[in-house]
Short mmCIF file of C-alpha atoms in Angstrom, two decimals:
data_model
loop_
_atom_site.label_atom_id
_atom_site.label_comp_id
_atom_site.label_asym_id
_atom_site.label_seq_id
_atom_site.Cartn_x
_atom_site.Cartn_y
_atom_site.Cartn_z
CA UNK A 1098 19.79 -12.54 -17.94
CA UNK A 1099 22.71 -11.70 -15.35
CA UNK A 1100 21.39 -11.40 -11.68
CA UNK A 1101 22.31 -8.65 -9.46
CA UNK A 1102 21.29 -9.18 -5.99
CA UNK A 1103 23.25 -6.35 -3.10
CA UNK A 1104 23.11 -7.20 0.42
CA UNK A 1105 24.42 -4.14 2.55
CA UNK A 1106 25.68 -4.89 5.76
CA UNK A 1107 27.36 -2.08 7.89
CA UNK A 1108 30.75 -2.17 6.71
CA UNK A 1109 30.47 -4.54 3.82
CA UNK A 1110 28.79 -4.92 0.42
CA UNK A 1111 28.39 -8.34 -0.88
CA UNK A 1112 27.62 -8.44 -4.95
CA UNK A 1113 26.65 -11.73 -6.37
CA UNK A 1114 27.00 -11.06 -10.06
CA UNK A 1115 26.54 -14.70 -12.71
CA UNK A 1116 26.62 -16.14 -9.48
CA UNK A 1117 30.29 -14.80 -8.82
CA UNK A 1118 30.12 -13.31 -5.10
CA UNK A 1119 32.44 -10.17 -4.93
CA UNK A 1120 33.19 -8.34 -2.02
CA UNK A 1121 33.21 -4.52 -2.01
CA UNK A 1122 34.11 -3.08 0.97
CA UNK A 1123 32.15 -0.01 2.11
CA UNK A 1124 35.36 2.12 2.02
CA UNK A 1125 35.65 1.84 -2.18
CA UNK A 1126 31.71 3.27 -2.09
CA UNK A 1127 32.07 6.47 -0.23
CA UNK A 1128 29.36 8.04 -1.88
CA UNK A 1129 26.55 5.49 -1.35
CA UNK A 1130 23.59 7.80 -0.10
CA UNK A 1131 24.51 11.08 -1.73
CA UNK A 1132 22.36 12.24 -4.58
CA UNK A 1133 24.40 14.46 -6.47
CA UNK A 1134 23.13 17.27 -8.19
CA UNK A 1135 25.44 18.19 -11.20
CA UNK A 1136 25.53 20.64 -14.19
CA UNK A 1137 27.02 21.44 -17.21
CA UNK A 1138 27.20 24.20 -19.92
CA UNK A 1139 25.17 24.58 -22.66
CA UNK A 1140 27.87 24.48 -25.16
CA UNK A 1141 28.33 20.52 -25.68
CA UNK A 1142 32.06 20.30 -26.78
CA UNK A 1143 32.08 19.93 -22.95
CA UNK A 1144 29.56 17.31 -22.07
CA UNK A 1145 32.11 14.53 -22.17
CA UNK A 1146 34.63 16.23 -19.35
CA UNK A 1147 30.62 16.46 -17.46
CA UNK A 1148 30.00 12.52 -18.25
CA UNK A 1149 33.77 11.18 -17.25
CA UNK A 1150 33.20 12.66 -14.00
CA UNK A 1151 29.46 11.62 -13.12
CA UNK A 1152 30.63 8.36 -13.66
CA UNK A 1153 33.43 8.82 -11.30
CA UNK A 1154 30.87 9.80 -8.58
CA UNK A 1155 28.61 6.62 -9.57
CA UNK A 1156 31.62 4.19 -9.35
CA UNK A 1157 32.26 5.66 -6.34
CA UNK A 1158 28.53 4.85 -5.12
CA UNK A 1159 26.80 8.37 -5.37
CA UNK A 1160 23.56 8.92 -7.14
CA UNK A 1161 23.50 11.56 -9.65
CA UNK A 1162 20.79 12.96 -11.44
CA UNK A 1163 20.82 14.16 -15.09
CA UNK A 1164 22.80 17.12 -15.36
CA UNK A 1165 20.98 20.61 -15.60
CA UNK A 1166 22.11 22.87 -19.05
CA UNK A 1167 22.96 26.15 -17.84
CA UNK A 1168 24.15 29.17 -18.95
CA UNK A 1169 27.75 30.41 -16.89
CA UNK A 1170 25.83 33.57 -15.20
CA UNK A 1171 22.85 30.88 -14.08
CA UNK A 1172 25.36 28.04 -12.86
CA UNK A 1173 27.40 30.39 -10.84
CA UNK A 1174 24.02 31.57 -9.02
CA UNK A 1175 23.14 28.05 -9.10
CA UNK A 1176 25.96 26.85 -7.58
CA UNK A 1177 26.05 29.80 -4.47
CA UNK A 1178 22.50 28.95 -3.78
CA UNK A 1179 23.11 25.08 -3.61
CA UNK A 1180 20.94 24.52 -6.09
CA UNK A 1181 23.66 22.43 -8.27
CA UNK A 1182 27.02 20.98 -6.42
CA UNK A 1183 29.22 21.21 -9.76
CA UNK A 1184 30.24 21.73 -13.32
CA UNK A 1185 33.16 20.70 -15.28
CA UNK A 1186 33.00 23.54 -17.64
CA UNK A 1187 34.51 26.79 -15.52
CA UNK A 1188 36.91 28.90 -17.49
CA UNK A 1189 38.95 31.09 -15.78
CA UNK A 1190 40.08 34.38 -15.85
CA UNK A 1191 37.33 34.42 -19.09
CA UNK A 1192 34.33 33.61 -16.18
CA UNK A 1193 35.48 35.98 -13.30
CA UNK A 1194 33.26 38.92 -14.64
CA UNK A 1195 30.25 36.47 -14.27
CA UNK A 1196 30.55 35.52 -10.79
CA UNK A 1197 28.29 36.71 -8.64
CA UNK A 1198 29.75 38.57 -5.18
CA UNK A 1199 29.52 35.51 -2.77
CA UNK A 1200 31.25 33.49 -5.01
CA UNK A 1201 34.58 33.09 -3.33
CA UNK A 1202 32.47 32.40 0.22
CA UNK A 1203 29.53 29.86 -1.31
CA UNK A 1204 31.93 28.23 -4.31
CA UNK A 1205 35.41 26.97 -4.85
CA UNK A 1206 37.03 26.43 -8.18
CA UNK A 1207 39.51 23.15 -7.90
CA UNK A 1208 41.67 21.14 -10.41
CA UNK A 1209 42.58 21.58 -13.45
CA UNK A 1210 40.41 19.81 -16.27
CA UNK A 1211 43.04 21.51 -18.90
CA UNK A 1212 45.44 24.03 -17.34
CA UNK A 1213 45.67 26.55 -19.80
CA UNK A 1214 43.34 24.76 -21.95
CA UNK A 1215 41.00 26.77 -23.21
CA UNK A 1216 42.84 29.51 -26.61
CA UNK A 1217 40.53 31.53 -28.48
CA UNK A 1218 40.71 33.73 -31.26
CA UNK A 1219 39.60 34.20 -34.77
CA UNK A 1220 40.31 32.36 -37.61
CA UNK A 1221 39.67 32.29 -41.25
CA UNK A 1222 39.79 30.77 -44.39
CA UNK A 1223 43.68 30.24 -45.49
CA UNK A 1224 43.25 30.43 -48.74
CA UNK A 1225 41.85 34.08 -48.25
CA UNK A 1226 44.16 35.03 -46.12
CA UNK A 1227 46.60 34.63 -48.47
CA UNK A 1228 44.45 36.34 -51.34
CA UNK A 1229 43.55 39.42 -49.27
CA UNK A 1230 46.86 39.33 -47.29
CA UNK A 1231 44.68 39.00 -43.69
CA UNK A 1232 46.58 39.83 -40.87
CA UNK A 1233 44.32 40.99 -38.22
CA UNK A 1234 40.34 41.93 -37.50
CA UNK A 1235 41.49 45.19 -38.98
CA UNK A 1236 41.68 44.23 -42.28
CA UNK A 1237 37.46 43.77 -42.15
CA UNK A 1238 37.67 47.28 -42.83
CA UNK A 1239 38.54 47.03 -46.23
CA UNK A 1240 35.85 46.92 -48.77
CA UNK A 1241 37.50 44.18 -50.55
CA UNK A 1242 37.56 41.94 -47.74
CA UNK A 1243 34.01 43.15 -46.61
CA UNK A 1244 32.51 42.48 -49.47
CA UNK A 1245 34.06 38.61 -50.09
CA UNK A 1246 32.79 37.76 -46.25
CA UNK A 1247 29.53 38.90 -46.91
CA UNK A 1248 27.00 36.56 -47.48
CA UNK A 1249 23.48 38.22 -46.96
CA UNK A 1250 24.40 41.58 -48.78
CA UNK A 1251 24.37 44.14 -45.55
CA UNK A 1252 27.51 45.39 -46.92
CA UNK A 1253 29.46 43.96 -43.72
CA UNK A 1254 31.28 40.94 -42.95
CA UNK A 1255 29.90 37.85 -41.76
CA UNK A 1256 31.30 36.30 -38.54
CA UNK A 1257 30.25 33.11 -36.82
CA UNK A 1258 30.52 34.48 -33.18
CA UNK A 1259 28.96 33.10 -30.07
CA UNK A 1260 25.27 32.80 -28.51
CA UNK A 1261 24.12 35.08 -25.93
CA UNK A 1262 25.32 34.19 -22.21
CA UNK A 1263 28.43 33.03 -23.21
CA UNK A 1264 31.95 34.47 -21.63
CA UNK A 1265 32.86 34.84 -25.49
CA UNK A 1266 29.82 36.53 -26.35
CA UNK A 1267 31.46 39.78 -23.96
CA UNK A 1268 34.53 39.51 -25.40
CA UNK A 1269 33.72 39.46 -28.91
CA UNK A 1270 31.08 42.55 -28.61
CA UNK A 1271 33.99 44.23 -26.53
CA UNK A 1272 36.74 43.92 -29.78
CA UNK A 1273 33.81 45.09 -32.28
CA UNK A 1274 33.48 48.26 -29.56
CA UNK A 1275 37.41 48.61 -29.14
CA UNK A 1276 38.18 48.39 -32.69
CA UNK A 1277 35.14 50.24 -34.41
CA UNK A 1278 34.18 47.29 -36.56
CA UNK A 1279 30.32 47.23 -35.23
CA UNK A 1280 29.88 49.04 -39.24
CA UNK A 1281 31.99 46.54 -40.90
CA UNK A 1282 31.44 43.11 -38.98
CA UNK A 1283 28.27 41.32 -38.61
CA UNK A 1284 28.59 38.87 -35.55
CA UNK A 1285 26.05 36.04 -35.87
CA UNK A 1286 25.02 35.22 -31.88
CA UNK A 1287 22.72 32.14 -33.40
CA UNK A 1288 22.85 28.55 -32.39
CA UNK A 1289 27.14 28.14 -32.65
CA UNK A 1290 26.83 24.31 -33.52
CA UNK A 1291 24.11 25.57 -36.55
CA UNK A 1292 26.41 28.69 -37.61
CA UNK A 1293 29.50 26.29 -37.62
CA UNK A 1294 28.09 23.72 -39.66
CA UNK A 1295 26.96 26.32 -42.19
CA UNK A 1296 30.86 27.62 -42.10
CA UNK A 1297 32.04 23.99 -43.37
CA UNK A 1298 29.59 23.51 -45.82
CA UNK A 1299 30.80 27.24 -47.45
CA UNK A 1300 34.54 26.16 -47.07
CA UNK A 1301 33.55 22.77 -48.70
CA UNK A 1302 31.88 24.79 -51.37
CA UNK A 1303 34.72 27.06 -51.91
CA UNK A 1304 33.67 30.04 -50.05
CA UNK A 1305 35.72 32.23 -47.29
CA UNK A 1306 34.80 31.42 -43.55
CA UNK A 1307 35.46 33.48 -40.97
CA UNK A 1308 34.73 32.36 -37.35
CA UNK A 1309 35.40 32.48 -33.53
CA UNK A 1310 36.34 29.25 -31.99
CA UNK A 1311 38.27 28.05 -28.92
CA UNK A 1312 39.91 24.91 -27.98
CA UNK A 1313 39.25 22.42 -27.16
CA UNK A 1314 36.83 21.94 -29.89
CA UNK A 1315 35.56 19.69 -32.67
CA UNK A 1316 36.25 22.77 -35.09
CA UNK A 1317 40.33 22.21 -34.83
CA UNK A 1318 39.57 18.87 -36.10
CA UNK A 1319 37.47 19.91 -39.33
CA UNK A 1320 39.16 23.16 -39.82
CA UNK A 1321 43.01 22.16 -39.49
CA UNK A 1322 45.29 25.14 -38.65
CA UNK A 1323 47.57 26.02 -40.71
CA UNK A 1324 46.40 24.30 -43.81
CA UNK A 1325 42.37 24.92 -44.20
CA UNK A 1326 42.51 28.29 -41.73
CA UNK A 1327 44.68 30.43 -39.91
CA UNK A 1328 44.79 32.40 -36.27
CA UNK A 1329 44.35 36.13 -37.05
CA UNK A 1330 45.28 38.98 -34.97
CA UNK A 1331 43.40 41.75 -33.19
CA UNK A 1332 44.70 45.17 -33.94
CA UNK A 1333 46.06 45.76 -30.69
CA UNK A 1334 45.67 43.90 -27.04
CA UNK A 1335 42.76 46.02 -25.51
CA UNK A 1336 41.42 44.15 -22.51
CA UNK A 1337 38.10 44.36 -21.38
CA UNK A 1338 36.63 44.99 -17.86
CA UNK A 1339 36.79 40.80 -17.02
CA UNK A 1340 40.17 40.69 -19.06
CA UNK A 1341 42.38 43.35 -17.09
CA UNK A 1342 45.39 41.88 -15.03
CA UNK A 1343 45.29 39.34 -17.92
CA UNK A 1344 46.98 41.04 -21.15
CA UNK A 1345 50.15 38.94 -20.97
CA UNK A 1346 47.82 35.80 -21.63
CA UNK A 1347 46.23 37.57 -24.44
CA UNK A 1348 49.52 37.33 -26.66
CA UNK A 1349 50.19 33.89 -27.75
CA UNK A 1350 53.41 32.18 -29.00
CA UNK A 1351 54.09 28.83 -30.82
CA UNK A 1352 50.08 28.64 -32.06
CA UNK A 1353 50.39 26.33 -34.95
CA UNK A 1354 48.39 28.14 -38.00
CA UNK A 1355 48.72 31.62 -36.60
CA UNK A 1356 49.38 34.07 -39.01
CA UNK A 1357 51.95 35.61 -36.76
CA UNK A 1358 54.32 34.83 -34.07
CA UNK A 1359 53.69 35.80 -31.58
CA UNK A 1360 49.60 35.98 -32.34
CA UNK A 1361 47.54 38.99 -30.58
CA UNK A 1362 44.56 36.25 -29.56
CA UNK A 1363 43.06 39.22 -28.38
CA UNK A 1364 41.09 35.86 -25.76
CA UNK A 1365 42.93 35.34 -22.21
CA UNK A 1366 44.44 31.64 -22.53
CA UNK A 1367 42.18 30.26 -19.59
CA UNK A 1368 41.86 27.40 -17.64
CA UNK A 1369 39.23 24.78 -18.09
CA UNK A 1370 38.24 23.87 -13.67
CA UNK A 1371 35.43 22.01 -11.92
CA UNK A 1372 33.83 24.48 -9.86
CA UNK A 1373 31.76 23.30 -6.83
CA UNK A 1374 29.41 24.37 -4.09
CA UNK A 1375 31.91 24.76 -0.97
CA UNK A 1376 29.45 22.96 1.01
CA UNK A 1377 29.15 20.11 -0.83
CA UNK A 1378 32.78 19.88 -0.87
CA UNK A 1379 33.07 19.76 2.60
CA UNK A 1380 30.62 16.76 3.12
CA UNK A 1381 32.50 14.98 0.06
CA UNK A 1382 36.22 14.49 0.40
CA UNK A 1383 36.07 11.63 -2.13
CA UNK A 1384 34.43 13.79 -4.54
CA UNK A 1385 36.72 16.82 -3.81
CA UNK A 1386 40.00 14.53 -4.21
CA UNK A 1387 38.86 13.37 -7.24
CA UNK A 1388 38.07 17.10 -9.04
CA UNK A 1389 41.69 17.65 -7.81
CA UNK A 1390 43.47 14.86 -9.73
CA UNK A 1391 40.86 14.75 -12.76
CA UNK A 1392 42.48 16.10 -15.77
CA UNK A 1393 41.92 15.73 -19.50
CA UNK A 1394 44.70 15.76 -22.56
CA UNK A 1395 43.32 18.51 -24.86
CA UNK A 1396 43.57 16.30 -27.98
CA UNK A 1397 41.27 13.50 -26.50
CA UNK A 1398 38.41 16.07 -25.66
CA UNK A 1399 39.07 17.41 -29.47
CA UNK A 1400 38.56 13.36 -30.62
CA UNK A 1401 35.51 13.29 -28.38
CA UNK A 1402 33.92 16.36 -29.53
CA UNK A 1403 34.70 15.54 -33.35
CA UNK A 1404 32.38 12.26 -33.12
CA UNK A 1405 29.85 13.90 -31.47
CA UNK A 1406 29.67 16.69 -34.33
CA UNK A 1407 29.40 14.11 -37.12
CA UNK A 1408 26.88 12.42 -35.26
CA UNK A 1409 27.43 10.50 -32.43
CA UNK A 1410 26.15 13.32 -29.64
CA UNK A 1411 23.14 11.47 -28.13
CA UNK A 1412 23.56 11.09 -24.12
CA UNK A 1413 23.96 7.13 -25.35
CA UNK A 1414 26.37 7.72 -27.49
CA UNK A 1415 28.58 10.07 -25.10
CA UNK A 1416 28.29 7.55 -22.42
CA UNK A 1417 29.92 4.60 -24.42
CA UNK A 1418 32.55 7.34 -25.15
CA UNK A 1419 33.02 7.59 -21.51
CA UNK A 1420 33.71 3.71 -21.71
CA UNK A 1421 36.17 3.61 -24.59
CA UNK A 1422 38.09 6.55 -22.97
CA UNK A 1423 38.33 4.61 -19.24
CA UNK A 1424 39.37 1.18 -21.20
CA UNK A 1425 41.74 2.88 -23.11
CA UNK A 1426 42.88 4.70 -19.90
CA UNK A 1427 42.30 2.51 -17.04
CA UNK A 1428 45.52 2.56 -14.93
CA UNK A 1429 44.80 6.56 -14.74
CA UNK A 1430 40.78 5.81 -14.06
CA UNK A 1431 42.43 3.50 -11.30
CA UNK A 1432 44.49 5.48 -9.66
CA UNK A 1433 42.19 8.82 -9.83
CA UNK A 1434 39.42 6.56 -8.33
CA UNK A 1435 42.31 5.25 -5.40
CA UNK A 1436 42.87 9.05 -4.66
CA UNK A 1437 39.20 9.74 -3.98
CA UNK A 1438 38.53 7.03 -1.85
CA UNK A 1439 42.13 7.59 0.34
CA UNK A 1440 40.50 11.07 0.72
CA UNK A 1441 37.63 9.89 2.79
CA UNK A 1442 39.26 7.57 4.99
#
């Protein structure tokens, strides 16, 4: 069994691993002492963005607990209190409404996980589209269209929507008010991983699906734009309270799959950020630097969050995801990990 056996001196750490002595010198382990305290959401398309950096933090010698599963109102108190230092999993402008008022004086949002990252919008089954010529949310109007979306026999649509506490939970209730559709929609707020599983099994079995989603997300993976399902419009751009100031990110162009181009999302087009505790921030430049630099192609969270739907979404399984991703990316682990360490100098 391999030996590990850390003697800490003042300014140096001396690791004798297989009987190989390596020196590590205090500067590389900036965190050593710091038990961090992180969190993450409670949708888990974005536990891996939550895992890549907690390992950051340990490599850098912090000690982090297990991250705490919150919903976005809860971490945003959370994180004003000092109560959690962190998430991965801010969205912004589609969060501001759920910020409490000290926000901008107890929190900070910094980086850029995916800049522009996170599109939603509606999308259904292309082969309907095409049958009942679907263009927008409107069209659920229709008493043909109701009555081929209906699968419980209420005489309205059904429409895999989002849980209760989410920023898309607002926004969705907001277009069923804007657009009188609360008669001829039925948006299911159940478990979304439950609800979306449901939706492939119907398109597998022929039936018409007809869902929210957002990127990124496993459900871009299993339901390919453009060729199983297509981006639908709203009826118009009517913003709500949290979405005003945003409208021109609300009207998409070049969406691959849309039915339309440009597409009326009828979703701001936000930005995926860490969000920290300002305090924490302060006492952490290493940590700080790296939430700066950390940043995440879209299509490798999408590859991530594909194995964990068909499986592979236990914490042990995530972690060796974490590993393939920093092998397969280790000159930008490197240099991410240089940057937080220069930053606490």
């Amino acid at each position: 069994m391999m030996m590990k056996k850390f003697v800490i001196s003042a300014a140096i750490a001396l690791l004798t691993v297989g009987g190989t002595a390596l020196t590590t010198s205090a500067a590389d382990m900036p965190g050593e002492g710091v038990t961090l305290n992180p969190a993450r959401a409670t949708w888990n398309t974005g536990f891996f963005q939550e895992a890549l950096i907690r390992r950051a933090m340990e490599t850098l010698g912090y000690t982090a607990n297990a991250p705490k599963d919150l919903t976005n109102p809860i971490f945003y108190k959370s994180v004003t209190l000092a109560d959690v230092d962190y998430w991965a999993n801010g969205w912004f402008p589609m969060h501001n409404a759920q910020l409490p008022k000290d926000f901008d004086e107890k929190a900070e949002k910094i980086g850029f996980v995916a800049k522009a990252g996170g599109m939603g919008g509606y999308l259904v089954s292309k082969r309907d589209v095409e049958k009942f010529d679907i263009k927008s949310l409107e069209d659920f109007k229709r008493d043909d269209v109701k009555k081929a979306f209906d699968s419980n026999g209420d005489g309205k649509a059904d429409l895999t929507a989002c849980p209760p506490g989410w920023g898309c939970e607002k926004v969705i209730d907001h277009h069923l008010n804007a657009y009188g559709l609360n008669d001829h929609i039925n948006a299911s707020k159940a478990s979304y991983e439950a609800g979306m599983a449901s939706a492939l099994g119907n398109y597998k079995d022929g039936k018409p699906v007809f869902f929210y989603t957002w990127t990124p997300n496993w459900t871009v993976y299993k339901f390919k734009p453009g060729e199983d399902v297509m981006w639908i419009n709203v009826p118009e751009i009517n913003a709500s309270d949290a979405q005003k100031g945003f409208e021109d990110r609300m009207e998409v162009s070049g969406v691959v799959g849309a039915v339309s181009d440009p597409v009326k999302l009828g979703f701001v087009a936000s930005d995926i950020r860490v969000v920290a505790n300002k305090e924490f921030l302060a006492a952490n430049p290493a940590a700080k630097r790296f939430f700066e630099v950390f940043t995440l192609p879209l299509a490798d969270i999408n590859a991530q969050n594909t194995r964990m739907n068909e499986g592979e979404k236990s914490e042990k399984d995530i972690e060796r995801h974490v590993d393939e991703w920093i092998a397969n990316n280790q000159e930008t682990w490197n240099g991410w990990l240089e940057e937080a360490r220069k930053a606490a100098m």
